[in-house]
Amino acid sequence: MTWPLVIVGASYTVLHSFRTRRLSLGVKMKYLNSEDYRFRYFTQGKPGSRPSVLMLHGFSLNKDMWLNTIEIFPKDIHLVCVDLPGHGGTTRLLAESHTAVAQAKRIHQFVQCAGLNHNPFHLVGMSIGGMVAGVYAALYPAHVSSLALLCPAGLKIPKQSELFLWLKQLILSKDFAESALVSVTKEQIEKFMKICLYQPSFLKMQLLKGYLEDRKPSKMFFTLCFLDLTSSESRYSLHDNMRKIKAPTQIIWGKEDKVFDSSGAEILAAAIPNSQVHWLEKCGHFITLERPRKSAKLLLEFYKSVCDSAEQKKVA
């Protein structure tokens, strides 16, 4: 589905809000309260005989980044897309740790309260969400029937990406105040988006701006969250835990990723015995925006293959 656009002055304006898009897909927005914490998420379908699917988004984004992806998923598959800790409508606590392990533990809290722990589920994560998903699968293997990682963070990749070379330049510059990942100046946001996208068309950049809109009024939180994620304790959390992952794992990576180099896929595949790799040609880091249908098709095919394999084992 392509969102209708109109030209306003010199820029495009997205007519349909994310809320309208959710309604068109039939997803249900929900809140879940657990002790002093509140999670915001949306669901599609109902729990059934096949595993539920839990999807984790990237840094400073929110659950809406999955809207393009879930469009081709059958309505009878139970999908759950949750805002990560401090993101979107989920509780934002400045004093709380937001390392990958800390976020995985918060996601475990959500899983328990939502009842997803009653049966093993399929876990999907992209970028920082991929790091959290991988750590979760290592910490709570009994809960994860299968795992899909889209260009995840948290690996020791020898080749430095264009993003981190740019960040180094900013750190050394006199104008550096905070990471460009959390800055809100027009120039740095546009530079960041161009790095994320293989073909940064005006339409894609406008849509990406919509996904990133949550960061502007919450710059302090995202600065602290970024510092936690990139700390020595958290920076390589997926790398440190990847050999503990036992679930069948799918790895999807854009060949032209300039945020995390695609060689990370080989590192993961070598560490996780039951894994498969898919590289997307002419695709950067923001897979769900640049290749939504192709990545969704790969995710769905893997999910079905794992489910079919599980059914065959039961029959045998």
Short mmCIF file of C-alpha atoms in Angstrom, two decimals:
data_model
loop_
_atom_site.label_atom_id
_atom_site.label_comp_id
_atom_site.label_asym_id
_atom_site.label_seq_id
_atom_site.Cartn_x
_atom_site.Cartn_y
_atom_site.Cartn_z
CA MET A 1 0.00 0.00 0.00
CA THR A 2 1.33 3.46 -0.91
CA TRP A 3 0.27 6.44 1.13
CA PRO A 4 -1.39 9.25 -0.87
CA LEU A 5 0.69 12.43 -0.93
CA VAL A 6 0.15 16.07 -1.79
CA ILE A 7 2.69 18.81 -2.39
CA VAL A 8 2.67 21.55 0.22
CA GLY A 9 5.11 24.33 -0.65
CA ALA A 10 8.35 22.56 -1.50
CA SER A 11 7.74 19.40 0.49
CA TYR A 12 5.52 16.35 0.59
CA THR A 13 3.08 15.85 3.47
CA VAL A 14 1.85 12.40 4.45
CA LEU A 15 -1.96 12.56 4.43
CA HIS A 16 -2.66 9.34 6.22
CA SER A 17 -1.51 9.22 9.82
CA PHE A 18 -0.12 6.10 11.41
CA ARG A 19 -3.41 5.77 13.25
CA THR A 20 -5.28 5.65 9.94
CA ARG A 21 -2.84 3.08 8.64
CA ARG A 22 -3.33 0.90 11.68
CA LEU A 23 -7.08 1.08 11.23
CA SER A 24 -6.77 0.10 7.57
CA LEU A 25 -4.78 -2.98 8.58
CA GLY A 26 -7.19 -3.87 11.36
CA VAL A 27 -4.62 -3.86 14.14
CA LYS A 28 -5.73 -3.13 17.69
CA MET A 29 -3.89 -0.60 19.86
CA LYS A 30 -3.48 -1.72 23.46
CA TYR A 31 -1.84 -0.80 26.77
CA LEU A 32 -0.56 -3.24 29.35
CA ASN A 33 0.19 -2.15 32.91
CA SER A 34 2.69 -4.11 34.98
CA GLU A 35 3.49 -2.82 38.44
CA ASP A 36 4.68 0.78 37.86
CA TYR A 37 5.37 0.24 34.16
CA ARG A 38 3.16 0.65 31.10
CA PHE A 39 3.71 -0.93 27.70
CA ARG A 40 2.04 0.25 24.51
CA TYR A 41 1.63 -2.19 21.63
CA PHE A 42 -0.68 -3.27 18.85
CA THR A 43 -1.87 -6.70 17.84
CA GLN A 44 -3.28 -8.41 14.79
CA GLY A 45 -5.01 -11.77 14.89
CA LYS A 46 -5.49 -14.01 17.92
CA PRO A 47 -3.35 -16.68 19.56
CA GLY A 48 -3.79 -20.04 17.86
CA SER A 49 -2.05 -23.34 17.24
CA ARG A 50 0.91 -21.63 15.58
CA PRO A 51 3.39 -19.49 17.55
CA SER A 52 2.60 -15.84 18.14
CA VAL A 53 5.01 -13.33 16.57
CA LEU A 54 6.60 -10.61 18.72
CA MET A 55 8.31 -7.77 16.81
CA LEU A 56 10.87 -5.31 18.22
CA HIS A 57 11.67 -2.05 16.39
CA GLY A 58 14.89 -0.04 16.12
CA PHE A 59 16.41 2.74 18.21
CA SER A 60 14.33 5.95 18.58
CA LEU A 61 11.60 4.47 16.37
CA ASN A 62 8.38 2.78 17.47
CA LYS A 63 6.10 -0.13 16.66
CA ASP A 64 4.70 1.67 13.57
CA MET A 65 7.85 0.81 11.59
CA TRP A 66 6.37 -2.68 11.16
CA LEU A 67 3.17 -1.49 9.44
CA ASN A 68 4.59 -1.94 5.94
CA THR A 69 5.87 -5.39 6.87
CA ILE A 70 2.78 -6.91 8.43
CA GLU A 71 0.59 -5.86 5.53
CA ILE A 72 1.20 -9.17 3.73
CA PHE A 73 0.95 -11.36 6.84
CA PRO A 74 -2.20 -13.52 6.98
CA LYS A 75 -4.76 -12.16 9.41
CA ASP A 76 -4.88 -15.44 11.32
CA ILE A 77 -1.28 -15.10 12.51
CA HIS A 78 -1.10 -13.52 15.96
CA LEU A 79 1.24 -10.52 15.68
CA VAL A 80 2.36 -8.32 18.56
CA CYS A 81 4.36 -5.13 17.89
CA VAL A 82 5.47 -3.41 21.10
CA ASP A 83 7.18 -0.10 21.80
CA LEU A 84 10.58 -0.77 23.35
CA PRO A 85 11.29 0.65 26.83
CA GLY A 86 11.12 4.45 26.71
CA HIS A 87 9.98 4.48 23.09
CA GLY A 88 6.59 5.44 21.68
CA GLY A 89 3.91 5.00 24.31
CA THR A 90 5.89 2.72 26.64
CA THR A 91 7.01 4.16 29.99
CA ARG A 92 10.05 6.45 29.73
CA LEU A 93 12.30 6.54 32.80
CA LEU A 94 15.44 8.66 32.60
CA ALA A 95 17.04 7.02 35.62
CA GLU A 96 16.57 3.45 34.36
CA SER A 97 19.27 1.49 32.56
CA HIS A 98 18.59 0.89 28.87
CA THR A 99 21.40 -1.48 28.00
CA ALA A 100 20.48 -4.38 25.72
CA VAL A 101 20.22 -6.77 28.67
CA ALA A 102 18.08 -4.33 30.67
CA GLN A 103 15.72 -3.88 27.71
CA ALA A 104 15.54 -7.64 27.17
CA LYS A 105 14.48 -8.03 30.79
CA ARG A 106 11.78 -5.39 30.35
CA ILE A 107 10.56 -7.22 27.24
CA HIS A 108 10.45 -10.39 29.34
CA GLN A 109 8.22 -8.51 31.78
CA PHE A 110 5.92 -7.64 28.87
CA VAL A 111 5.96 -11.23 27.60
CA GLN A 112 4.87 -12.55 30.98
CA CYS A 113 2.15 -9.97 31.51
CA ALA A 114 0.80 -10.41 27.97
CA GLY A 115 0.70 -14.20 28.37
CA LEU A 116 3.10 -14.80 25.48
CA ASN A 117 5.19 -17.05 27.73
CA HIS A 118 2.46 -19.71 27.77
CA ASN A 119 3.83 -21.07 24.51
CA PRO A 120 7.12 -20.46 22.70
CA PHE A 121 6.82 -17.56 20.24
CA HIS A 122 8.59 -16.33 17.12
CA LEU A 123 10.74 -13.29 17.91
CA VAL A 124 11.67 -10.65 15.31
CA GLY A 125 13.97 -7.68 15.84
CA MET A 126 15.57 -5.04 13.65
CA SER A 127 18.72 -3.01 14.35
CA ILE A 128 18.81 -2.23 18.11
CA GLY A 129 15.61 -4.27 18.38
CA GLY A 130 17.57 -7.11 16.76
CA MET A 131 20.26 -6.85 19.43
CA VAL A 132 17.60 -6.93 22.15
CA ALA A 133 15.85 -9.86 20.44
CA GLY A 134 19.08 -11.84 20.17
CA VAL A 135 19.95 -11.20 23.81
CA TYR A 136 16.40 -12.18 24.80
CA ALA A 137 16.68 -15.47 22.89
CA ALA A 138 19.94 -16.19 24.71
CA LEU A 139 18.57 -15.31 28.15
CA TYR A 140 15.15 -16.97 27.77
CA PRO A 141 15.62 -19.83 25.26
CA ALA A 142 12.55 -21.75 26.43
CA HIS A 143 10.28 -18.89 25.32
CA VAL A 144 11.62 -18.48 21.78
CA SER A 145 10.58 -21.04 19.16
CA SER A 146 12.41 -19.21 16.38
CA LEU A 147 14.22 -15.94 15.78
CA ALA A 148 14.57 -13.44 12.94
CA LEU A 149 17.25 -10.73 13.09
CA LEU A 150 17.23 -7.84 10.63
CA CYS A 151 20.61 -6.02 10.46
CA PRO A 152 21.04 -6.27 14.25
CA ALA A 153 23.36 -4.10 16.33
CA GLY A 154 25.69 -5.48 18.97
CA LEU A 155 28.28 -7.33 16.90
CA LYS A 156 32.06 -6.94 16.70
CA ILE A 157 32.33 -6.14 13.00
CA PRO A 158 35.91 -5.42 11.84
CA LYS A 159 34.82 -3.08 9.05
CA GLN A 160 33.72 0.30 10.37
CA SER A 161 30.52 1.58 8.79
CA GLU A 162 29.95 4.98 7.25
CA LEU A 163 27.73 5.94 10.18
CA PHE A 164 30.41 5.37 12.81
CA LEU A 165 33.09 7.08 10.75
CA TRP A 166 30.75 10.09 10.57
CA LEU A 167 30.11 9.92 14.31
CA LYS A 168 33.85 9.96 14.96
CA GLN A 169 34.17 13.11 12.86
CA LEU A 170 31.36 14.74 14.84
CA ILE A 171 32.94 13.79 18.16
CA LEU A 172 36.18 15.46 17.10
CA SER A 173 34.43 18.56 15.77
CA LYS A 174 33.94 21.66 17.90
CA ASP A 175 30.21 21.65 17.13
CA PHE A 176 29.63 18.22 18.65
CA ALA A 177 27.07 18.30 21.45
CA GLU A 178 25.51 14.87 21.38
CA SER A 179 25.29 11.90 19.05
CA ALA A 180 23.78 12.56 15.64
CA LEU A 181 21.54 9.60 16.32
CA VAL A 182 19.65 11.69 18.82
CA SER A 183 20.22 15.22 17.53
CA VAL A 184 17.33 17.09 15.97
CA THR A 185 19.01 19.62 13.70
CA LYS A 186 17.70 19.45 10.16
CA GLU A 187 21.13 18.91 8.63
CA GLN A 188 22.12 16.04 10.93
CA ILE A 189 18.75 14.33 10.67
CA GLU A 190 18.94 14.44 6.87
CA LYS A 191 22.53 13.14 6.91
CA PHE A 192 21.49 10.31 9.21
CA MET A 193 18.55 9.37 6.97
CA LYS A 194 20.75 9.36 3.86
CA ILE A 195 23.14 6.98 5.60
CA CYS A 196 20.22 4.69 6.57
CA LEU A 197 18.81 4.49 3.05
CA TYR A 198 20.35 3.03 -0.10
CA GLN A 199 18.22 5.26 -2.31
CA PRO A 200 17.16 8.24 -0.17
CA SER A 201 14.22 9.42 -2.25
CA PHE A 202 12.16 12.32 -0.98
CA LEU A 203 9.22 10.04 -0.23
CA LYS A 204 11.30 7.61 1.82
CA MET A 205 12.93 10.43 3.75
CA GLN A 206 9.54 11.95 4.59
CA LEU A 207 8.26 8.60 5.83
CA LEU A 208 11.44 8.03 7.86
CA LYS A 209 10.98 11.47 9.41
CA GLY A 210 7.54 10.32 10.50
CA TYR A 211 9.03 7.26 12.20
CA LEU A 212 11.64 9.46 13.92
CA GLU A 213 9.25 12.15 15.14
CA ASP A 214 9.26 10.80 18.70
CA ARG A 215 12.89 11.77 19.32
CA LYS A 216 12.55 15.55 19.04
CA PRO A 217 10.69 16.31 22.32
CA SER A 218 12.61 13.57 24.17
CA LYS A 219 16.19 14.33 23.21
CA MET A 220 17.51 13.86 26.76
CA PHE A 221 16.05 10.36 27.05
CA PHE A 222 17.37 9.20 23.69
CA THR A 223 20.79 10.63 24.47
CA LEU A 224 20.94 8.65 27.72
CA CYS A 225 19.51 5.54 26.06
CA PHE A 226 22.11 5.75 23.27
CA LEU A 227 24.92 6.12 25.82
CA ASP A 228 23.65 3.02 27.66
CA LEU A 229 23.42 0.97 24.48
CA THR A 230 26.90 1.95 23.31
CA SER A 231 28.55 1.56 26.72
CA SER A 232 31.27 -1.06 27.21
CA GLU A 233 28.72 -3.14 29.11
CA SER A 234 26.21 -3.22 26.25
CA ARG A 235 27.92 -2.41 22.96
CA TYR A 236 28.65 -6.02 21.98
CA SER A 237 25.84 -7.73 23.85
CA LEU A 238 24.65 -9.73 20.86
CA HIS A 239 28.18 -10.86 20.02
CA ASP A 240 28.74 -11.93 23.62
CA ASN A 241 25.49 -13.95 23.68
CA MET A 242 25.11 -15.22 20.12
CA ARG A 243 26.53 -18.69 20.84
CA LYS A 244 23.84 -19.17 23.48
CA ILE A 245 21.08 -18.84 20.87
CA LYS A 246 19.54 -22.26 20.25
CA ALA A 247 16.41 -21.31 18.28
CA PRO A 248 16.30 -21.64 14.48
CA THR A 249 17.44 -18.22 13.30
CA GLN A 250 16.91 -16.15 10.18
CA ILE A 251 19.35 -13.33 9.41
CA ILE A 252 18.34 -10.62 6.92
CA TRP A 253 20.73 -7.83 5.93
CA GLY A 254 20.79 -5.08 3.32
CA LYS A 255 23.90 -5.47 1.16
CA GLU A 256 24.40 -1.69 1.15
CA ASP A 257 23.91 -1.17 4.90
CA LYS A 258 26.01 1.83 5.98
CA VAL A 259 24.94 1.67 9.65
CA PHE A 260 26.05 -1.90 10.47
CA ASP A 261 28.14 -3.58 7.80
CA SER A 262 26.50 -6.61 6.19
CA SER A 263 29.50 -8.80 7.06
CA GLY A 264 27.80 -9.08 10.44
CA ALA A 265 25.48 -11.66 8.88
CA GLU A 266 28.38 -14.08 8.39
CA ILE A 267 29.54 -13.56 11.98
CA LEU A 268 26.09 -14.49 13.28
CA ALA A 269 25.68 -17.44 10.92
CA ALA A 270 29.01 -18.90 12.02
CA ALA A 271 27.98 -18.69 15.69
CA ILE A 272 24.37 -19.92 15.46
CA PRO A 273 24.20 -23.54 14.22
CA ASN A 274 20.63 -23.57 12.93
CA SER A 275 20.65 -20.33 10.95
CA GLN A 276 20.13 -19.02 7.44
CA VAL A 277 21.19 -15.76 5.81
CA HIS A 278 19.36 -13.58 3.30
CA TRP A 279 21.05 -10.56 1.75
CA LEU A 280 18.89 -7.90 0.13
CA GLU A 281 20.39 -6.29 -2.96
CA LYS A 282 20.21 -2.49 -3.33
CA CYS A 283 19.03 -2.12 0.25
CA GLY A 284 20.44 -0.08 3.12
CA HIS A 285 19.84 -0.31 6.84
CA PHE A 286 16.16 0.59 6.98
CA ILE A 287 14.94 -2.70 5.51
CA THR A 288 11.27 -2.32 6.41
CA LEU A 289 11.08 0.95 4.49
CA GLU A 290 13.23 0.13 1.47
CA ARG A 291 12.23 -3.52 0.95
CA PRO A 292 9.03 -4.02 2.94
CA ARG A 293 7.44 -6.66 0.72
CA LYS A 294 10.60 -8.67 0.08
CA SER A 295 11.62 -8.70 3.74
CA ALA A 296 8.05 -9.52 4.80
CA LYS A 297 7.96 -12.40 2.33
CA LEU A 298 11.23 -13.77 3.71
CA LEU A 299 9.99 -13.42 7.29
CA LEU A 300 6.74 -15.16 6.48
CA GLU A 301 8.40 -18.01 4.56
CA PHE A 302 10.82 -18.67 7.41
CA TYR A 303 8.05 -18.55 10.01
CA LYS A 304 5.96 -21.05 8.04
CA SER A 305 8.93 -23.36 7.44
CA VAL A 306 9.73 -23.47 11.16
CA CYS A 307 6.07 -24.09 12.00
CA ASP A 308 5.84 -26.87 9.41
CA SER A 309 9.01 -28.47 10.74
CA ALA A 310 7.62 -28.38 14.28
CA GLU A 311 4.36 -30.00 13.08
CA GLN A 312 6.28 -32.78 11.32
CA LYS A 313 8.24 -33.50 14.50
CA LYS A 314 4.99 -33.78 16.46
CA VAL A 315 3.57 -36.27 13.92
CA ALA A 316 6.79 -38.31 13.94
#
